[in-house]
Structures are given as C-alpha cells and as structure tokens.
CSV table of C-alpha atoms and ligand atoms in Angstrom, one decimal:
chain,number,residue,atom,x,y,z
N,698,MET,CA,0.0,0.0,0.0
N,699,ALA,CA,1.4,3.4,-0.9
N,700,GLN,CA,2.2,5.8,1.8
N,701,PHE,CA,0.2,9.0,1.3
N,702,SER,CA,1.5,12.2,2.9
N,703,MET,CA,-2.0,13.8,2.9
N,704,GLY,CA,-2.0,17.5,3.5
N,705,LYS,CA,-3.7,19.4,6.2
N,706,SER,CA,-7.4,19.3,6.5
N,707,PHE,CA,-9.1,22.4,5.0
N,708,SER,CA,-11.9,24.7,6.1
N,709,HIS,CA,-14.5,25.0,3.4
N,710,VAL,CA,-13.3,26.7,0.2
N,711,ALA,CA,-15.4,29.6,-1.1
N,712,PRO,CA,-15.9,29.4,-4.8
N,713,SER,CA,-13.4,31.5,-6.7
N,714,LYS,CA,-14.9,34.6,-8.4
N,715,ALA,CA,-11.9,34.9,-10.7
N,716,GLN,CA,-13.0,35.9,-14.1
N,717,PHE,CA,-12.1,33.8,-17.1
N,718,VAL,CA,-12.3,35.5,-20.5
N,719,ALA,CA,-11.6,33.9,-23.9
N,720,LYS,CA,-11.6,36.1,-27.1
N,721,GLY,CA,-13.4,38.8,-25.2
N,722,ARG,CA,-16.2,36.6,-24.0
N,723,GLU,CA,-16.7,36.0,-20.3
N,724,VAL,CA,-16.6,32.2,-19.9
N,725,MET,CA,-16.8,32.3,-16.1
N,726,CYS,CA,-17.0,34.7,-13.2
N,727,GLY,CA,-18.3,33.1,-10.0
N,728,GLY,CA,-21.3,30.8,-10.2
N,729,ARG,CA,-21.2,27.0,-10.4
N,730,PRO,CA,-18.2,25.1,-11.8
N,731,LEU,CA,-18.2,24.4,-15.5
N,732,ILE,CA,-18.1,21.1,-17.4
N,733,MET,CA,-15.6,20.8,-20.2
N,734,GLY,CA,-16.7,17.9,-22.4
N,735,VAL,CA,-13.9,15.9,-24.0
N,736,VAL,CA,-14.0,15.1,-27.8
N,737,ASN,CA,-11.0,13.0,-28.9
N,738,VAL,CA,-10.7,12.9,-32.7
N,739,THR,CA,-8.1,10.2,-32.4
N,740,ASP,CA,-7.7,6.5,-32.8
N,741,ASP,CA,-5.5,5.9,-29.7
N,742,SER,CA,-6.9,7.9,-26.8
N,743,PHE,CA,-6.7,5.9,-23.6
N,744,TYR,CA,-10.5,5.7,-23.2
N,745,ASP,CA,-12.4,6.6,-26.3
N,746,GLY,CA,-9.7,6.2,-29.0
N,747,GLY,CA,-11.2,5.2,-32.3
N,748,ARG,CA,-14.8,6.1,-31.4
N,749,TYR,CA,-14.8,9.6,-32.7
N,750,ALA,CA,-11.8,9.5,-35.1
N,751,ASP,CA,-14.2,10.1,-37.9
N,752,SER,CA,-15.1,13.8,-38.1
N,753,GLU,CA,-18.8,13.3,-38.6
N,754,ARG,CA,-18.9,11.1,-35.5
N,755,ALA,CA,-16.9,13.6,-33.5
N,756,ILE,CA,-19.3,16.4,-34.4
N,757,THR,CA,-22.4,14.3,-33.5
N,758,HIS,CA,-20.8,13.3,-30.2
N,759,ALA,CA,-19.8,17.0,-29.4
N,760,ILE,CA,-23.3,18.2,-30.1
N,761,GLU,CA,-24.7,15.4,-27.8
N,762,LEU,CA,-22.3,16.6,-25.1
N,763,VAL,CA,-23.7,20.1,-25.3
N,764,ASP,CA,-27.2,18.7,-25.1
N,765,GLN,CA,-26.1,16.8,-22.0
N,766,GLY,CA,-24.8,20.0,-20.3
N,767,ALA,CA,-21.3,20.7,-21.5
N,768,ASP,CA,-20.4,24.3,-20.9
N,769,ILE,CA,-17.2,24.1,-22.9
N,770,LEU,CA,-16.1,21.6,-25.6
N,771,ASP,CA,-12.4,20.4,-25.7
N,772,ILE,CA,-11.5,19.1,-29.1
N,773,GLY,CA,-8.2,17.2,-29.4
N,774,ALA,CA,-6.5,15.2,-32.2
N,775,GLU,CA,-3.4,14.0,-30.4
N,776,SER,CA,-3.5,11.6,-27.5
N,777,THR,CA,-1.3,12.5,-24.5
N,778,ARG,CA,-1.6,9.1,-22.8
N,779,PRO,CA,1.7,7.8,-21.5
N,780,GLY,CA,3.7,6.5,-24.4
N,781,ALA,CA,1.4,7.9,-27.1
N,782,HIS,CA,3.0,8.5,-30.5
N,783,PRO,CA,3.3,12.1,-31.6
N,784,VAL,CA,0.9,13.1,-34.4
N,785,ARG,CA,2.3,15.0,-37.4
N,786,GLU,CA,1.1,18.6,-37.6
N,787,GLU,CA,-0.6,18.0,-41.0
N,788,ASP,CA,-2.6,15.1,-39.6
N,789,GLU,CA,-3.6,17.0,-36.5
N,790,LEU,CA,-4.7,20.0,-38.6
N,791,ALA,CA,-6.7,17.7,-40.9
N,792,ARG,CA,-8.5,16.0,-38.0
N,793,VAL,CA,-9.2,18.9,-35.7
N,794,VAL,CA,-9.9,22.0,-37.9
N,795,PRO,CA,-13.0,20.7,-39.9
N,796,VAL,CA,-14.6,19.5,-36.6
N,797,ILE,CA,-14.0,22.9,-34.9
N,798,ALA,CA,-15.2,24.8,-38.0
N,799,GLU,CA,-18.5,22.8,-38.1
N,800,LEU,CA,-19.1,23.0,-34.3
N,801,ALA,CA,-18.5,26.7,-34.3
N,802,ARG,CA,-21.5,27.0,-36.7
N,803,ARG,CA,-23.6,24.7,-34.7
N,804,VAL,CA,-23.0,25.3,-31.0
N,805,THR,CA,-22.8,28.4,-28.8
N,806,VAL,CA,-20.6,27.1,-26.0
N,807,PRO,CA,-16.9,28.1,-26.2
N,808,ILE,CA,-14.7,25.6,-28.0
N,809,SER,CA,-11.2,24.7,-26.8
N,810,VAL,CA,-8.5,23.1,-28.8
N,811,ASP,CA,-6.3,20.5,-27.0
N,812,THR,CA,-3.0,21.0,-28.7
N,813,THR,CA,0.7,21.8,-28.1
N,814,LYS,CA,1.4,23.1,-31.6
N,815,SER,CA,1.1,26.8,-32.5
N,816,ARG,CA,0.0,26.2,-36.1
N,817,VAL,CA,-2.8,23.9,-35.0
N,818,ALA,CA,-3.9,26.4,-32.3
N,819,GLN,CA,-3.8,29.3,-34.8
N,820,SER,CA,-5.9,27.3,-37.4
N,821,ALA,CA,-8.3,26.2,-34.7
N,822,LEU,CA,-8.7,29.8,-33.4
N,823,ASP,CA,-9.3,31.0,-37.0
N,824,ALA,CA,-12.0,28.2,-37.4
N,825,GLY,CA,-13.9,29.4,-34.3
N,826,ALA,CA,-12.2,28.0,-31.2
N,827,SER,CA,-11.6,30.5,-28.3
N,828,ILE,CA,-9.5,28.5,-25.8
N,829,VAL,CA,-6.1,26.8,-26.3
N,830,ASN,CA,-5.7,23.8,-23.9
N,831,ASP,CA,-2.0,23.4,-24.0
N,832,VAL,CA,-0.8,20.4,-21.8
N,833,SER,CA,2.8,21.7,-22.3
N,834,ALA,CA,1.9,25.1,-20.7
N,835,LEU,CA,3.4,27.0,-23.7
N,836,ARG,CA,6.7,25.1,-23.4
N,837,GLY,CA,6.2,22.7,-26.4
N,838,ASP,CA,6.2,25.3,-29.2
N,839,THR,CA,8.0,28.7,-28.8
N,840,ALA,CA,5.4,30.4,-31.0
N,841,MET,CA,2.4,29.3,-28.9
N,842,ALA,CA,2.4,32.2,-26.4
N,843,SER,CA,2.3,34.8,-29.2
N,844,VAL,CA,-0.5,33.0,-31.0
N,845,VAL,CA,-2.6,33.0,-27.8
N,846,ALA,CA,-1.6,36.6,-26.9
N,847,ARG,CA,-2.5,38.0,-30.4
N,848,SER,CA,-5.9,36.3,-30.5
N,849,GLY,CA,-6.9,37.1,-26.9
N,850,ALA,CA,-7.8,33.4,-26.5
N,851,GLY,CA,-8.2,31.7,-23.2
N,852,VAL,CA,-5.4,29.4,-22.3
N,853,VAL,CA,-5.1,26.4,-20.0
N,854,LEU,CA,-1.6,26.0,-18.5
N,855,MET,CA,-1.2,22.5,-17.3
N,856,HIS,CA,1.5,21.0,-15.2
N,857,MET,CA,3.4,18.0,-16.5
N,858,GLN,CA,6.7,16.4,-15.4
N,859,GLY,CA,8.5,15.1,-18.5
N,860,THR,CA,6.7,14.5,-21.8
N,861,PRO,CA,3.9,12.0,-22.6
N,862,GLN,CA,6.6,9.7,-23.9
N,863,THR,CA,8.6,9.7,-20.7
N,864,MET,CA,6.4,11.1,-17.9
N,865,GLN,CA,5.3,7.9,-16.2
N,866,ALA,CA,8.8,6.3,-16.2
N,867,ALA,CA,9.8,7.6,-12.8
N,868,PRO,CA,7.9,10.6,-11.6
N,869,MET,CA,9.7,12.2,-8.6
N,870,TYR,CA,8.9,15.1,-6.4
N,871,GLY,CA,10.3,16.6,-3.2
N,872,GLU,CA,7.0,18.2,-2.4
N,873,VAL,CA,4.5,17.8,-5.2
N,874,VAL,CA,2.1,20.7,-4.2
N,875,ALA,CA,4.9,23.2,-3.8
N,876,GLU,CA,6.5,22.2,-7.1
N,877,VAL,CA,3.2,22.5,-9.0
N,878,MET,CA,2.6,25.8,-7.3
N,879,GLN,CA,6.1,27.0,-8.4
N,880,PHE,CA,5.4,25.8,-11.9
N,881,PHE,CA,2.1,27.7,-12.0
N,882,ASN,CA,3.9,30.9,-10.9
N,883,GLU,CA,6.6,30.5,-13.5
N,884,ARG,CA,4.3,29.6,-16.4
N,885,MET,CA,1.9,32.4,-15.5
N,886,GLN,CA,4.8,34.9,-15.4
N,887,ALA,CA,6.0,33.7,-18.8
N,888,ALA,CA,2.5,33.9,-20.3
N,889,MET,CA,2.0,37.4,-19.1
N,890,GLU,CA,5.4,38.5,-20.3
N,891,ALA,CA,4.4,37.2,-23.7
N,892,GLY,CA,1.3,39.5,-23.6
N,893,ILE,CA,-1.4,37.1,-22.4
N,894,ALA,CA,-3.7,38.8,-20.0
N,895,LYS,CA,-4.2,37.2,-16.5
N,896,MET,CA,-8.0,37.0,-17.0
N,897,ASN,CA,-7.3,34.7,-20.0
N,898,ILE,CA,-5.5,32.1,-17.9
N,899,VAL,CA,-6.7,28.9,-16.3
N,900,LEU,CA,-4.4,26.6,-14.3
N,901,ASP,CA,-4.4,22.8,-14.2
N,902,PRO,CA,-2.4,20.5,-11.9
N,903,GLY,CA,-2.3,17.8,-14.7
N,904,ILE,CA,-3.7,14.8,-13.0
N,905,GLY,CA,-1.8,11.7,-14.4
N,906,PHE,CA,0.9,13.7,-16.2
N,907,GLY,CA,4.2,12.6,-14.7
N,908,LYS,CA,2.6,11.6,-11.4
N,909,LEU,CA,2.2,8.5,-9.2
N,910,LEU,CA,-1.0,7.6,-7.4
N,911,GLU,CA,0.2,9.4,-4.3
N,912,HIS,CA,1.0,12.6,-6.2
N,913,ASN,CA,-2.4,12.6,-7.9
N,914,LEU,CA,-4.1,12.1,-4.5
N,915,GLU,CA,-2.1,14.7,-2.7
N,916,LEU,CA,-2.8,17.3,-5.4
N,917,LEU,CA,-6.5,16.6,-5.4
N,918,ASN,CA,-6.6,16.6,-1.6
N,919,ARG,CA,-4.7,19.9,-1.4
N,920,LEU,CA,-6.4,21.6,-4.3
N,921,PRO,CA,-7.4,24.6,-2.1
N,922,GLU,CA,-3.7,25.6,-1.8
N,923,LEU,CA,-3.5,25.8,-5.6
N,924,THR,CA,-6.4,28.3,-5.7
N,925,MET,CA,-4.2,30.9,-4.0
N,926,LEU,CA,-3.0,32.3,-7.4
N,927,ASP,CA,-6.5,33.6,-8.0
N,928,ARG,CA,-6.9,31.8,-11.3
N,929,PRO,CA,-9.7,29.2,-12.0
N,930,LEU,CA,-8.4,25.6,-11.6
N,931,LEU,CA,-9.3,23.0,-14.2
N,932,VAL,CA,-9.2,19.3,-13.1
N,933,GLY,CA,-9.1,16.4,-15.6
N,934,ALA,CA,-9.4,13.3,-13.6
N,935,SER,CA,-11.9,11.6,-15.8
N,936,ARG,CA,-11.4,7.8,-16.0
N,937,LYS,CA,-7.7,8.1,-15.5
N,938,ALA,CA,-5.3,5.4,-14.4
N,939,PHE,CA,-5.1,6.5,-10.8
N,940,ILE,CA,-8.8,5.7,-10.4
N,941,GLY,CA,-8.1,2.3,-12.0
N,942,GLN,CA,-5.4,1.8,-9.4
N,943,LEU,CA,-7.8,2.5,-6.6
N,944,VAL,CA,-10.8,0.5,-7.8
N,945,GLY,CA,-9.1,-2.2,-10.0
N,946,ARG,CA,-11.2,-1.4,-13.1
N,947,SER,CA,-10.4,-0.7,-16.7
N,948,ALA,CA,-11.1,2.8,-18.2
N,949,GLU,CA,-14.5,1.5,-19.4
N,950,HIS,CA,-15.7,1.1,-15.8
N,951,ARG,CA,-14.3,4.1,-14.0
N,952,GLU,CA,-17.3,6.4,-14.1
N,953,TRP,CA,-18.2,6.0,-10.4
N,954,GLY,CA,-14.6,6.6,-9.4
N,955,THR,CA,-14.6,9.6,-11.6
N,956,ALA,CA,-17.8,10.9,-9.9
N,957,ALA,CA,-16.1,10.8,-6.5
N,958,ALA,CA,-13.0,12.6,-7.9
N,959,VAL,CA,-15.2,15.3,-9.5
N,960,ALA,CA,-17.4,15.8,-6.4
N,961,LEU,CA,-14.4,16.2,-4.2
N,962,ALA,CA,-12.5,18.4,-6.7
N,963,VAL,CA,-15.5,20.7,-6.8
N,964,ASP,CA,-15.6,20.8,-3.0
N,965,ARG,CA,-11.9,21.7,-2.9
N,966,GLY,CA,-12.2,24.6,-5.4
N,967,ALA,CA,-12.0,23.2,-9.0
N,968,ARG,CA,-13.8,25.5,-11.3
N,969,ILE,CA,-13.7,23.6,-14.6
N,970,LEU,CA,-14.1,19.8,-14.7
N,971,ARG,CA,-12.8,18.1,-17.9
N,972,VAL,CA,-14.8,14.9,-18.3
N,973,HIS,CA,-15.9,12.3,-20.9
N,974,ASP,CA,-19.3,11.5,-19.3
N,975,VAL,CA,-20.9,14.9,-19.4
N,976,GLY,CA,-24.5,14.0,-18.5
N,977,ILE,CA,-23.6,12.2,-15.3
N,978,MET,CA,-20.9,14.6,-14.2
N,979,ALA,CA,-23.1,17.6,-14.8
N,980,ASP,CA,-25.4,16.2,-12.1
N,981,VAL,CA,-22.4,15.4,-9.8
N,982,VAL,CA,-21.1,19.0,-10.2
N,983,LYS,CA,-24.5,20.6,-9.5
N,984,VAL,CA,-25.0,18.6,-6.3
N,985,ALA,CA,-21.4,19.0,-5.1
N,986,ALA,CA,-21.5,22.7,-5.8
N,987,ALA,CA,-24.9,23.3,-4.2
N,988,ILE,CA,-23.7,21.5,-1.0
N,989,GLY,CA,-20.5,23.6,-1.0
N,990,ALA,CA,-22.6,26.7,-1.5
N,991,GLY,CA,-24.4,25.8,1.8
N,992,SER,CA,-21.6,27.1,4.0
N,993,PRO,CA,-22.0,30.8,4.9
N,994,SER,CA,-18.8,32.0,3.3
N,995,ALA,CA,-19.4,30.0,0.1
N,996,ARG,CA,-23.1,31.0,-0.1
N,997,GLN,CA,-22.0,34.6,-0.1
N,998,ALA,CA,-19.5,34.2,-2.9
N,999,TYR,CA,-21.8,31.8,-4.9
N,1000,HIS,CA,-24.8,34.1,-4.9
N,1001,ALA,CA,-22.9,37.5,-5.1
Z,1919,LIG,N1,-6.0,15.1,-19.8
Z,1919,LIG,C1,-5.9,14.5,-21.1
Z,1919,LIG,C2,-5.8,15.3,-22.2
Z,1919,LIG,N2,-5.8,16.7,-22.1
Z,1919,LIG,N3,-5.9,18.6,-20.8
Z,1919,LIG,C3,-5.9,19.2,-19.6
Z,1919,LIG,N4,-5.9,20.5,-19.5
Z,1919,LIG,N5,-6.0,18.5,-18.4
Z,1919,LIG,C4,-6.0,17.1,-18.5
Z,1919,LIG,O1,-6.1,16.5,-17.4
Z,1919,LIG,C5,-6.0,16.5,-19.7
Z,1919,LIG,C6,-5.9,17.3,-20.9
Z,1919,LIG,C7,-6.0,13.0,-21.2
Z,1919,LIG,O2,-7.3,12.6,-21.4
Z,1919,LIG,P1,-7.9,12.2,-22.8
Z,1919,LIG,O3,-7.9,13.4,-23.7
Z,1919,LIG,O4,-9.2,11.6,-22.7
Z,1919,LIG,O5,-6.9,11.1,-23.3
Z,1919,LIG,P2,-5.9,11.1,-24.5
Z,1919,LIG,O6,-4.8,12.1,-24.1
Z,1919,LIG,O7,-5.4,9.7,-24.5
Z,1919,LIG,O8,-6.6,11.5,-25.8
C-alpha cells in the first residue's frame, strides 16, 4: 500500500470569483463550476480512442455533449496518454480543424482546442475556437504564447513532469504541491510576459501527467492551496489510471470513481471539470457545488 502524505485538513473553500475570459467573451465569473466535455478525434486515446476518429462522429458526439450539459467543448486530435506517439502537424490539422469549424457554426458554447502546436492552435482559433488547452503550458512550441496573446484566446496552462513519452517512467517530487505551485507561478509569469492577460489564464495540476498515485491524490486533496493564485483551476481526472489503481477497473468502468473525484475536486475549489461523461458529471457537479454553497462564506460568494 502506498504511503500518502496527505495535506492538512481544510476549512471549506469559497468558490473562486476569478473571471475567465476567452476572445473577449466571459466564460466564467463566480457561479457554479463548468463542465468541459472531451472530444477526442483520435484512434489511440486511452479511453475513447477510435470512437470519434471520424469527423462526422466527432461532431455528432460533441453536439450530444452540449445537449447533456457541457459548458465548454475540448477538441483534441493527439493523444497524451503515457507512451502515445506524436501526431504529425498536417494530420492533427486535418483532423481537428474541420470539426471545430463545423461545431463553431452549430453550438454556442466556447470551443477549446487541445494541442501543443502553435499552427494547430492558430488554425483552430481561426476556425472558431476561443480557448487553447496546452498540456505543455506554452513550453512545447515557442510560437504558442504569441498565438494566444495576439488572439486574446483563453489558455489552459497544465503541469506535466516530462513529456507524454517519458512522464510515467519515474515521476519524482520533493514536495508535489509546492512544485506544482512554483510551476504555475513561472508559467503564468512567462505567459503574461508574452502579452497574455491574466484573465485569459486557467491553471491545471495535470492529473496523471508525470505523477504517481500518491502525487495525484495529494494534489487533489490539497487543491485549495492551488487556488491561491487567483486563477480558476481545471481538473481532468476523468477515467484516469489513478482511479483504476484504486478500484481495480479498466477505463471503461471508472465512471463511479470519476464521480467521486469530480465531487471532491469541486468541493476543494475546482472551477472547470474536464470529463468524458458529461451527462452524469453535470449532475455530480451541480449537487457538489450546491452543498458547497451551503456554507455561509461560500453562499455569499456563490450568490454574489
Ligand atoms: N488530460 C488529457 C488530455 N488533455 N488537458 C488538460 N488541461 N487536463 C487534463 O487533465 C488532460 C488534458 C487526457 O485525457 P484524454 O484526452 O481523454 O486522453 P488522451 O490524451 O489519451 O486522448
């Protein structure tokens, strides 16, 4: 059994009222946490690889997710699962841009592109996306920061130790929460120096990205400490391997484990939940957020 160095217990977290803006549109400012629905236009994603690799199916699925309650759609064409093979830029463009262009005509929710490549991000933004979800936090492509800055897009800066090819080989931290916090500080600074406004930034501890079970649990447990930077926190725990390690089930059967992670992440201050199962998790978020809003300090912030 792993030894967990769980953090201190926390007093209830008041919902953040940090504003998140993408291409001039307010995506969030207080209120209940948002659901980001995952659409993988890939054949090798760890859970749904191959299901929506075809653009028609990806579009239909994305529209279903909006009907089920997605507040944001996250469209990606390159798997980041441990050991995934990089996708060539031309292939990523060909998969993701037509899907985003069609969705931009058919849905009103903000569209995010899950990519580390600046040309893919630029084309996705031109096609109607308004958020760049960059799991490399602007480190993968030197032109990414200026693409985001010029467009005024929202950007997700995610923590990852290593790269998807290497990250699960031997993740190591002295103090995982402090290291993620320091990373957030550095990447926010770099983003702002490149001309990205603070209100365009969302931070993400990168559950499963170069982390062992105990690191993922400690980050989720101590999420309130990561809210100190006054930026909305995104958490992507959906069906990930750490849940499988706890419940002994394949990715197909991790929805209940995901529900527990989503509920507790909401209670600890997560503001955007990136999930595959939008319908179920929308209910989980509503109930968890409403219970959280029952404490006096939270109620004040929630209803302000
Ligand atoms: N997780 C995945 C992909 N992108 N982006 C952010 N910001 N946070 C995450 O936790 C995150 C992410 C992995 O999930 P999925 O997209 O379903 O799998 P794959 O990378 O295999 O396509």
